[in-house]
mmCIF file of C-alpha atoms and ligand atoms in Angstrom:
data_model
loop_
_atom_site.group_PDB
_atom_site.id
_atom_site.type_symbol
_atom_site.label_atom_id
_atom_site.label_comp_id
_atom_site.label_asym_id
_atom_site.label_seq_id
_atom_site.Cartn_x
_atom_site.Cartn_y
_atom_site.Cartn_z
ATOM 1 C CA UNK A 6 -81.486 -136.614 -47.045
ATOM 2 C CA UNK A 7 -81.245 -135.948 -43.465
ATOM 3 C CA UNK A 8 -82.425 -132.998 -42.024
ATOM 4 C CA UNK A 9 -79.063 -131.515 -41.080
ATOM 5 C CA UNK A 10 -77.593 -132.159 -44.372
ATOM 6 C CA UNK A 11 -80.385 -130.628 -46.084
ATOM 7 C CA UNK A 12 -80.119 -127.466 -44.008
ATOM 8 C CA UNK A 13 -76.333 -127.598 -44.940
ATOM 9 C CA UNK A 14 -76.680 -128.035 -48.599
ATOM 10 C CA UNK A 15 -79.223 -125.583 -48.273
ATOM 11 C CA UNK A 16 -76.307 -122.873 -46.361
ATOM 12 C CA UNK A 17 -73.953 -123.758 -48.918
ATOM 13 C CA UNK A 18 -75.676 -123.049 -51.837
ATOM 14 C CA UNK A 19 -77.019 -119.503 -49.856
ATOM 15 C CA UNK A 20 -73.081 -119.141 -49.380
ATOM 16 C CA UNK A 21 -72.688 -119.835 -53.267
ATOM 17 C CA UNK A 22 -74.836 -117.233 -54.121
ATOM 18 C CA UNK A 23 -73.599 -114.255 -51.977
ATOM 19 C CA UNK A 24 -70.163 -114.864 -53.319
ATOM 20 C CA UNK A 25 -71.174 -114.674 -56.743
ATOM 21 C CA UNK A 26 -73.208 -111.271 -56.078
ATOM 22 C CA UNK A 27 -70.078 -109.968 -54.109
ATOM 23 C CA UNK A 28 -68.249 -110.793 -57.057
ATOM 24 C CA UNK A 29 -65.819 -112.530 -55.323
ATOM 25 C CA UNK A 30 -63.296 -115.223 -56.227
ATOM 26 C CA UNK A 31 -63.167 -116.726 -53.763
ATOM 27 C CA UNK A 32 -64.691 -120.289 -55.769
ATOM 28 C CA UNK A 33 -61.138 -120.590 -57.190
ATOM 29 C CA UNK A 34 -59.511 -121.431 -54.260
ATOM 30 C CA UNK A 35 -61.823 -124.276 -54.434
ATOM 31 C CA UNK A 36 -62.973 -124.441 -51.339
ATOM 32 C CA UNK A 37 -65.944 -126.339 -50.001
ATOM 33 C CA UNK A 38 -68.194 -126.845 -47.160
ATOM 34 C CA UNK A 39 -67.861 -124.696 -44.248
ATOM 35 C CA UNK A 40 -64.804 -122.730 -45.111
ATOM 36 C CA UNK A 41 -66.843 -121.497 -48.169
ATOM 37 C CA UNK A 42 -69.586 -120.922 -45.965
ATOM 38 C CA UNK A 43 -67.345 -118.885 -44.004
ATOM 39 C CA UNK A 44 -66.351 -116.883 -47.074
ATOM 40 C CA UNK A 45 -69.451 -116.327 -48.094
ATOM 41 C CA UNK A 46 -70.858 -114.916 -45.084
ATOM 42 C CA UNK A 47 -67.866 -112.526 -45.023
ATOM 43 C CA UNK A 48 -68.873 -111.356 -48.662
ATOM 44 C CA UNK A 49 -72.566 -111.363 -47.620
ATOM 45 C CA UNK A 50 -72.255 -109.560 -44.308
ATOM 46 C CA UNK A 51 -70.108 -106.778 -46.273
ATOM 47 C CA UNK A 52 -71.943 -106.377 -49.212
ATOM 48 C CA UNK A 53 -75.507 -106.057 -47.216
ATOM 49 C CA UNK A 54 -74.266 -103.461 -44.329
ATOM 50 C CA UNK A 55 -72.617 -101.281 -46.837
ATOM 51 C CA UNK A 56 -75.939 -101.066 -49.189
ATOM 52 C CA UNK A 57 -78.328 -100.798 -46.081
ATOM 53 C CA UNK A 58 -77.947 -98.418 -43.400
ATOM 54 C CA UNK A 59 -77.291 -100.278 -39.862
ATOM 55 C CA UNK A 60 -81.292 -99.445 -39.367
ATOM 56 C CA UNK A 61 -82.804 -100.118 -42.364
ATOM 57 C CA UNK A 62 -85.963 -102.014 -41.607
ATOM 58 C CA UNK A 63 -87.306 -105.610 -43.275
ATOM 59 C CA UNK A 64 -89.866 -106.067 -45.442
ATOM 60 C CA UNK A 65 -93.400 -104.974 -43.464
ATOM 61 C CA UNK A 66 -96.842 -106.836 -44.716
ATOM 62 C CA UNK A 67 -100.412 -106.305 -44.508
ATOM 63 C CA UNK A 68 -102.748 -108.247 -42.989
ATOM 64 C CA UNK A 69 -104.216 -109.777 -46.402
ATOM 65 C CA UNK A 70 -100.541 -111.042 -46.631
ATOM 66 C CA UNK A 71 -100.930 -113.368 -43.168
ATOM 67 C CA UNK A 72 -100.213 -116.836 -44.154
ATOM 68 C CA UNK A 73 -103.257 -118.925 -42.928
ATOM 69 C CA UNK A 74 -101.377 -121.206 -40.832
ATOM 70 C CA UNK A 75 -97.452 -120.448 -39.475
ATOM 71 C CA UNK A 76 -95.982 -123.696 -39.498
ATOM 72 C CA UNK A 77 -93.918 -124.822 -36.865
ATOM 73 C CA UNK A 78 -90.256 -126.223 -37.774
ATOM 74 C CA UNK A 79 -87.384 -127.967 -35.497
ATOM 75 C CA UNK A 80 -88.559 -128.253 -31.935
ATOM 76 C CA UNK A 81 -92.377 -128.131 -31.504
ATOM 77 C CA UNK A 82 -92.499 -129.170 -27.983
ATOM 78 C CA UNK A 83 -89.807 -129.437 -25.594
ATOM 79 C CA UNK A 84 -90.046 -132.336 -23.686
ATOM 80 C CA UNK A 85 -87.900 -131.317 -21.072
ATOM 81 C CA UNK A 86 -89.186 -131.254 -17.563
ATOM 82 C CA UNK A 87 -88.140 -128.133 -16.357
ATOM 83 C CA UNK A 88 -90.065 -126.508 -19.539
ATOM 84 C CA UNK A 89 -93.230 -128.887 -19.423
ATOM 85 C CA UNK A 90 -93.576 -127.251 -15.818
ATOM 86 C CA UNK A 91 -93.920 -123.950 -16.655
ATOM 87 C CA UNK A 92 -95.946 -124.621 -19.855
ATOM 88 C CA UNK A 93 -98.845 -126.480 -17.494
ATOM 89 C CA UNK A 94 -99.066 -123.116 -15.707
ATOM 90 C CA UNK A 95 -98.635 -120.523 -18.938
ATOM 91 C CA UNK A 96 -95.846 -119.953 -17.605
ATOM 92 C CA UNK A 97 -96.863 -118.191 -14.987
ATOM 93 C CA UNK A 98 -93.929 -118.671 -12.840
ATOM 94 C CA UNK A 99 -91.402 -118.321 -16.016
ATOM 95 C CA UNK A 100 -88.959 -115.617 -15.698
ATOM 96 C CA UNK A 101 -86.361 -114.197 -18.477
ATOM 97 C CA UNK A 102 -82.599 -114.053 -16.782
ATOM 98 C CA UNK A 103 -80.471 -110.995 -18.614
ATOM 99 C CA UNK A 104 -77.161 -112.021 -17.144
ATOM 100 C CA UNK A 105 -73.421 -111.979 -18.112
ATOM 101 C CA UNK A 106 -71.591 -108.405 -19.304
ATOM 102 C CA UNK A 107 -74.618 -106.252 -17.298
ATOM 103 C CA UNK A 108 -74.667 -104.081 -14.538
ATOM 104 C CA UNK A 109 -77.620 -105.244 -13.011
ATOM 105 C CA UNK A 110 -78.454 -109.044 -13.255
ATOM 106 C CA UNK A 111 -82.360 -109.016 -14.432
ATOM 107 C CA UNK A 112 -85.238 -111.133 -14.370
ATOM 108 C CA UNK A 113 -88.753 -110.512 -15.942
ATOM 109 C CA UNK A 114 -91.420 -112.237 -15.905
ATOM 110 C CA UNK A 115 -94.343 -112.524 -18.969
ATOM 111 C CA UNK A 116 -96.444 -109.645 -17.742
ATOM 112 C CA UNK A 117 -93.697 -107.383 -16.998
ATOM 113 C CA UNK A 118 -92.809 -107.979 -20.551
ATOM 114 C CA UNK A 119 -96.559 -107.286 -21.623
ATOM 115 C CA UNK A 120 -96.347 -103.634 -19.861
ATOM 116 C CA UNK A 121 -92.966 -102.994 -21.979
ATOM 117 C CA UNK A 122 -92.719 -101.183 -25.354
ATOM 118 C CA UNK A 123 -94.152 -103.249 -27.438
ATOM 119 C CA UNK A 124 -93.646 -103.285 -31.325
ATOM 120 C CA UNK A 125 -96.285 -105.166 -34.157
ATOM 121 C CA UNK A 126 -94.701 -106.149 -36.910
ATOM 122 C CA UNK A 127 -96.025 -108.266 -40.432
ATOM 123 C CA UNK A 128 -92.974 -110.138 -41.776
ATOM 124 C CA UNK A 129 -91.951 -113.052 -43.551
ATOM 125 C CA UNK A 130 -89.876 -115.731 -41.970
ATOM 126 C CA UNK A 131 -87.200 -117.304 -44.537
ATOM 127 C CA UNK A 132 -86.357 -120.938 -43.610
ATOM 128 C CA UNK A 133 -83.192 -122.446 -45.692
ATOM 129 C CA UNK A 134 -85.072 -125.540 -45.591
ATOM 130 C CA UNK A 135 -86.982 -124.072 -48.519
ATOM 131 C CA UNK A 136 -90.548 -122.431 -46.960
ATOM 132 C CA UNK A 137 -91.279 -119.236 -45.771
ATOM 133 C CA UNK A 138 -94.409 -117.784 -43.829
ATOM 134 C CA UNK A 139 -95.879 -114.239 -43.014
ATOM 135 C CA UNK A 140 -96.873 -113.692 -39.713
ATOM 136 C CA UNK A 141 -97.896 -110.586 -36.867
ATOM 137 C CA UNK A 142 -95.391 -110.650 -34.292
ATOM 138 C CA UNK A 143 -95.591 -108.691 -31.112
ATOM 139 C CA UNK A 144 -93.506 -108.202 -28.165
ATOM 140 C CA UNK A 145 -91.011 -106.314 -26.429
ATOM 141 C CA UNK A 146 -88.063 -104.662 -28.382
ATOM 142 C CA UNK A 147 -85.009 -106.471 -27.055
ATOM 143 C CA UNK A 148 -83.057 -103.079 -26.850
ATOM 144 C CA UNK A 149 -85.645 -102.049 -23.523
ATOM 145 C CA UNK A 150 -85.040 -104.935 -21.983
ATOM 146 C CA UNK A 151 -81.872 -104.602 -22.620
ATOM 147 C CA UNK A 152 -81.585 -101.074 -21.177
ATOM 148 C CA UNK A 153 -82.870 -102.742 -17.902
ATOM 149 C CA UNK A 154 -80.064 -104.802 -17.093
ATOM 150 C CA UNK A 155 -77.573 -102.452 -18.911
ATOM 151 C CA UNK A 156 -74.628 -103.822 -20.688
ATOM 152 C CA UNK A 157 -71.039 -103.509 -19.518
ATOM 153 C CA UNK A 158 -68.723 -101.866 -22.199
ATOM 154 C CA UNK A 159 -67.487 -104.942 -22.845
ATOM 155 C CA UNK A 160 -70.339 -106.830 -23.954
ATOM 156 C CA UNK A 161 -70.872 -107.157 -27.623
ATOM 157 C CA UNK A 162 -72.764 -109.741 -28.383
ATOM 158 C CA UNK A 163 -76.523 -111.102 -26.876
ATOM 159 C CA UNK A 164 -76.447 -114.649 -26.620
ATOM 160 C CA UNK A 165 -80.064 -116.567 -25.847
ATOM 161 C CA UNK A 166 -80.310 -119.601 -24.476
ATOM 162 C CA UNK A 167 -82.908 -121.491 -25.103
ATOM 163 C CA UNK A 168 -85.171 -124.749 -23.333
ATOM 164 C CA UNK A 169 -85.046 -127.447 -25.845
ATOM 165 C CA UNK A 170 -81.964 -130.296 -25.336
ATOM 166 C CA UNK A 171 -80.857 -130.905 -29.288
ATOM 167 C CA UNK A 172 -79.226 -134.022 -28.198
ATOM 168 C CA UNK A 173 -78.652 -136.288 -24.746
ATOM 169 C CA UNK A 174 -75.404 -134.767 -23.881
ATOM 170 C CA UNK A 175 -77.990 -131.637 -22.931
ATOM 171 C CA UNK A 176 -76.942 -129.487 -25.375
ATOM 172 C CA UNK A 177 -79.432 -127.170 -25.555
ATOM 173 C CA UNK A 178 -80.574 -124.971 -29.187
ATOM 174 C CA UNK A 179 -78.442 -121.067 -28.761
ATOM 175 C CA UNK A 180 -78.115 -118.189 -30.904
ATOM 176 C CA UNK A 181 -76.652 -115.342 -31.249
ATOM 177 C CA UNK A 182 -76.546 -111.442 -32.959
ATOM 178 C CA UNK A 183 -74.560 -108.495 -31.920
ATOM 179 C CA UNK A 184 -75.353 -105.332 -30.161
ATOM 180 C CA UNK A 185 -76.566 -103.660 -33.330
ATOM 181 C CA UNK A 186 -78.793 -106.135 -34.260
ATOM 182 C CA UNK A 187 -80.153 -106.218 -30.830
ATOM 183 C CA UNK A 188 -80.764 -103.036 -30.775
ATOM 184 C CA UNK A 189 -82.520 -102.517 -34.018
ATOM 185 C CA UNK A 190 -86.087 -101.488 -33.858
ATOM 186 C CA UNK A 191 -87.560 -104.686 -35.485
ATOM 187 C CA UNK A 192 -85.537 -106.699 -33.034
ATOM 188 C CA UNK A 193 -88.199 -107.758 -30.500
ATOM 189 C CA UNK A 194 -88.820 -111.004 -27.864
ATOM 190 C CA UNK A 195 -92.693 -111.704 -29.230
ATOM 191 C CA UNK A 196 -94.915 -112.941 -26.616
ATOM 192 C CA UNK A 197 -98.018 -112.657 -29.250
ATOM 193 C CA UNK A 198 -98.607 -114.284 -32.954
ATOM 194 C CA UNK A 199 -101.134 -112.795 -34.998
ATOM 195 C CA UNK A 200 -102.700 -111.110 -32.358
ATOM 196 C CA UNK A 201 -102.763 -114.927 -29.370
ATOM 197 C CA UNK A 202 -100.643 -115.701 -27.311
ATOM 198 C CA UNK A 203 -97.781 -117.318 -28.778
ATOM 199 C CA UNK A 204 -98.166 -120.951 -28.962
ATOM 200 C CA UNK A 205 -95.616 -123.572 -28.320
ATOM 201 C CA UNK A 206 -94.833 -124.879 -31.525
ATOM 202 C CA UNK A 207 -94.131 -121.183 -32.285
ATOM 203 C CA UNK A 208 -91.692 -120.981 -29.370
ATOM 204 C CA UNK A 209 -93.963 -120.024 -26.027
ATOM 205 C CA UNK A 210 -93.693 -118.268 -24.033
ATOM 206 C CA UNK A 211 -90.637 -116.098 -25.835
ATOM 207 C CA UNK A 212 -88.962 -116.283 -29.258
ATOM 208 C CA UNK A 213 -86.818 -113.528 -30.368
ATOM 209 C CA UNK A 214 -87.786 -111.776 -34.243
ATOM 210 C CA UNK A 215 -84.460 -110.582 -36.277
ATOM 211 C CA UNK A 216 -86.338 -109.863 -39.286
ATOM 212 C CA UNK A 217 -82.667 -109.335 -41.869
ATOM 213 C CA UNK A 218 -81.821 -112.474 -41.308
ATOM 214 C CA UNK A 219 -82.878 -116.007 -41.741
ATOM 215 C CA UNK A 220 -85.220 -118.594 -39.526
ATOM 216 C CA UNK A 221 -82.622 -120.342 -37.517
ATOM 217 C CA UNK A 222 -81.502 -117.227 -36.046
ATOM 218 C CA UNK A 223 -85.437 -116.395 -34.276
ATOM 219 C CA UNK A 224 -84.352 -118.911 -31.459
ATOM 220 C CA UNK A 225 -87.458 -120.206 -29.628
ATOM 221 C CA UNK A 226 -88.309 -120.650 -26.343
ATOM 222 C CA UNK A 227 -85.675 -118.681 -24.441
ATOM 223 C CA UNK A 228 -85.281 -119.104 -21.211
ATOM 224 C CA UNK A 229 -81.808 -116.513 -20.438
ATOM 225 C CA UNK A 230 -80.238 -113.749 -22.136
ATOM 226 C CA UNK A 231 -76.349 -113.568 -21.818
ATOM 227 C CA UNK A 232 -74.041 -110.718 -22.909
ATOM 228 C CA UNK A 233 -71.103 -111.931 -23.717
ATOM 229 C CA UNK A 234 -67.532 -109.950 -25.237
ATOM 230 C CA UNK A 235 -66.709 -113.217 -27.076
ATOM 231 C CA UNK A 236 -68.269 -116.326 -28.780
ATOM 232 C CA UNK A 237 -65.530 -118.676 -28.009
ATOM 233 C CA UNK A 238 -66.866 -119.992 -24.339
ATOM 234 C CA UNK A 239 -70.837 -120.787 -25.794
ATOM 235 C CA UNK A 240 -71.624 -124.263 -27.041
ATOM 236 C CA UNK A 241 -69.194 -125.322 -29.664
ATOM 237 C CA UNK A 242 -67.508 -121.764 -30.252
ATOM 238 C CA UNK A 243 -69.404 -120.620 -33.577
ATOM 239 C CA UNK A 244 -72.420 -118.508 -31.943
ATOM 240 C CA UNK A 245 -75.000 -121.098 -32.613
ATOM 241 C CA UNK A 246 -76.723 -124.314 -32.519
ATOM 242 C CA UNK A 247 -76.846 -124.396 -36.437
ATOM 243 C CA UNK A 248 -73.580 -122.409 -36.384
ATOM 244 C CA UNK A 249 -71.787 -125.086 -34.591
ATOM 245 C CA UNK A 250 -73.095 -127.500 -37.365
ATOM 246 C CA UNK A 251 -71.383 -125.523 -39.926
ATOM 247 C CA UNK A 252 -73.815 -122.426 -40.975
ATOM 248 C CA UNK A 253 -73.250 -119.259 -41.305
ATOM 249 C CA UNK A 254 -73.386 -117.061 -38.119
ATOM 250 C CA UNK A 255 -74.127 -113.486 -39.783
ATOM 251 C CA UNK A 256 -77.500 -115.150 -41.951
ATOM 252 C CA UNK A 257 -78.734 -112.291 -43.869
ATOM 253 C CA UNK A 258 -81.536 -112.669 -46.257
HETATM 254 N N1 MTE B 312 -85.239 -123.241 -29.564
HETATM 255 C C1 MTE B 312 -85.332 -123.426 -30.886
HETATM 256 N N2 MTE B 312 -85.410 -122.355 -31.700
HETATM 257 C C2 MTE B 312 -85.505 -122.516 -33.037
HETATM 258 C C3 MTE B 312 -85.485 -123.816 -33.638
HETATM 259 C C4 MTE B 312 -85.401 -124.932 -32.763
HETATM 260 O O1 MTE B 312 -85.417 -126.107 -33.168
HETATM 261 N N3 MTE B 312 -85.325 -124.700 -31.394
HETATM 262 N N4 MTE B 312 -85.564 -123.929 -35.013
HETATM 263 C C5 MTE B 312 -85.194 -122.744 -35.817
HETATM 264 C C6 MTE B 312 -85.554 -122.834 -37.234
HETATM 265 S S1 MTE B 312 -84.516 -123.698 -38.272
HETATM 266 C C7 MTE B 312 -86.618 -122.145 -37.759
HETATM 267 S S2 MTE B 312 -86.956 -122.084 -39.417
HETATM 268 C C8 MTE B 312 -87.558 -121.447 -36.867
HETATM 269 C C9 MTE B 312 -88.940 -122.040 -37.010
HETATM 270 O O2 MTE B 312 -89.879 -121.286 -36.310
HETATM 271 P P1 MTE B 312 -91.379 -121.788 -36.258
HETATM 272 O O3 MTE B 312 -91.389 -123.107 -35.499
HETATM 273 O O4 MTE B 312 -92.144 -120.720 -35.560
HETATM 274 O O5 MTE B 312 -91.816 -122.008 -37.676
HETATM 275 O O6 MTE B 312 -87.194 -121.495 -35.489
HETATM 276 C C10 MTE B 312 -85.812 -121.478 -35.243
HETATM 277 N N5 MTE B 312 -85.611 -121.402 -33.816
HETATM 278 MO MO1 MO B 313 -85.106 -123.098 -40.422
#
């Protein structure tokens, strides 16, 4: 099976499974494939923020829980020039652009993010692909850096764009959460895994953590932050690189 229908099958029987806990009927209608998805994601998304408060906090581990190695999974490298550039230099001369729905356009570079709030966290990283790992993250909670470049009223969702091309039209891997999300405290841009520097396979120098929900969401190697008020404009409309291939947006675990 190819990878991408492996990940779907994967989605679809994750989107099974929350409609069956929502108790939902939705199966009856049977629908399939992404509509379902969509259904259960609705069903999902509902059933988890009414049981959890907005800032109820993942899973934290110990350090006896570290998995001994943290595998790396879709991009390991990006071959693109513009990234292998900065990489030669560790990324010295890298910079993170917080742009769109802000008052003040921002750029940091690594070490200003090293002097920010930082947060360590010990959590494990759900892929649908069927593995999950337990690793130290630290870094910068995204709401600081947020409260730098201070969103408009009007922005409501983060969007982070990322280095790696997915294709050779350019398309480059996305993601997305909301404001809450972004502001929650677990929600950081780790610069560290257990306890290095965070190493490319892992998503150097940046890769965001939303602990709730599931892998494809921690997008890797971001480059630029954009607040957006709407979804529509980015990529192919869904809020994602996965998204756009049919996954859920809201991927709680
Ligand atoms: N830029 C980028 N981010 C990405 C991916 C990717 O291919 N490119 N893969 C996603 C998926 S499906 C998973 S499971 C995790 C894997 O993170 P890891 O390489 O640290 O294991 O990164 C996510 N973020
Ligand atoms: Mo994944």
């Amino acid at each position: 099976m190819s990878k991408s229908r492996r990940h779907f099958v994967m989605r679809v029987l994750a989107g099974l499974a929350a409609v069956a806990l929502a108790g939902c009927d939705a199966i009856t209608n049977s629908s399939w494939g992404p509509k379902i998805l969509r259904n259960g994601e609705r069903a999902n998304r509902g059933a988890q923020r009414s049981l959890t408060a907005k800032s109820a906090l993942a899973q934290e581990f110990s350090e006896a829980d570290l998995s001994p190695d943290f595998r790396s999974n879709g991009t390991s490298n990006p071959s693109d020039d513009d990234y292998q550039r900065l990489a030669k230099d560790q990324f010295r001369d890298w910079t993170l652009k917080v742009e769109g729905l802000v008052r003040t356009p921002t750029q940091v570079s690594l070490a200003q993010l090293r002097t920010m709030k930082a947060r360590t966290q010990i959590t494990r990283h759900d892929c649908v692909e069927g593995w999950s790992a337990i690793g130290k993250w630290t870094g910068a909670q995204l709401s600081e850096v947020l409260a730098l470049a201070q969103p408009q009223p009007t922005a409501r969702y983060v969007v982070f764009h990322c280095a790696d091309a997915m294709d050779n039209d350019g398309n480059r891997y996305y993601e997305s959460i909301d404001l809450d999300e972004a502001h929650h405290p677990q929600t950081i841009l780790a610069y560290e895994l257990n306890g290095e520097a965070l190493p490319i396979k892992n998503g150097a120098p940046i890769r965001v953590r939303i602990e709730r929900q599931l892998g494809y969401k921690m997008a890797k190697y971001i480059m630029r932050i954009e607040l957006v008020a709407d979804l529509k404009g980015i990529g192919g409309g869904n809020g994602g690189y996965w998204e756009d291939q049919g996954y859920e947006w809201y991927a709680g675990i």
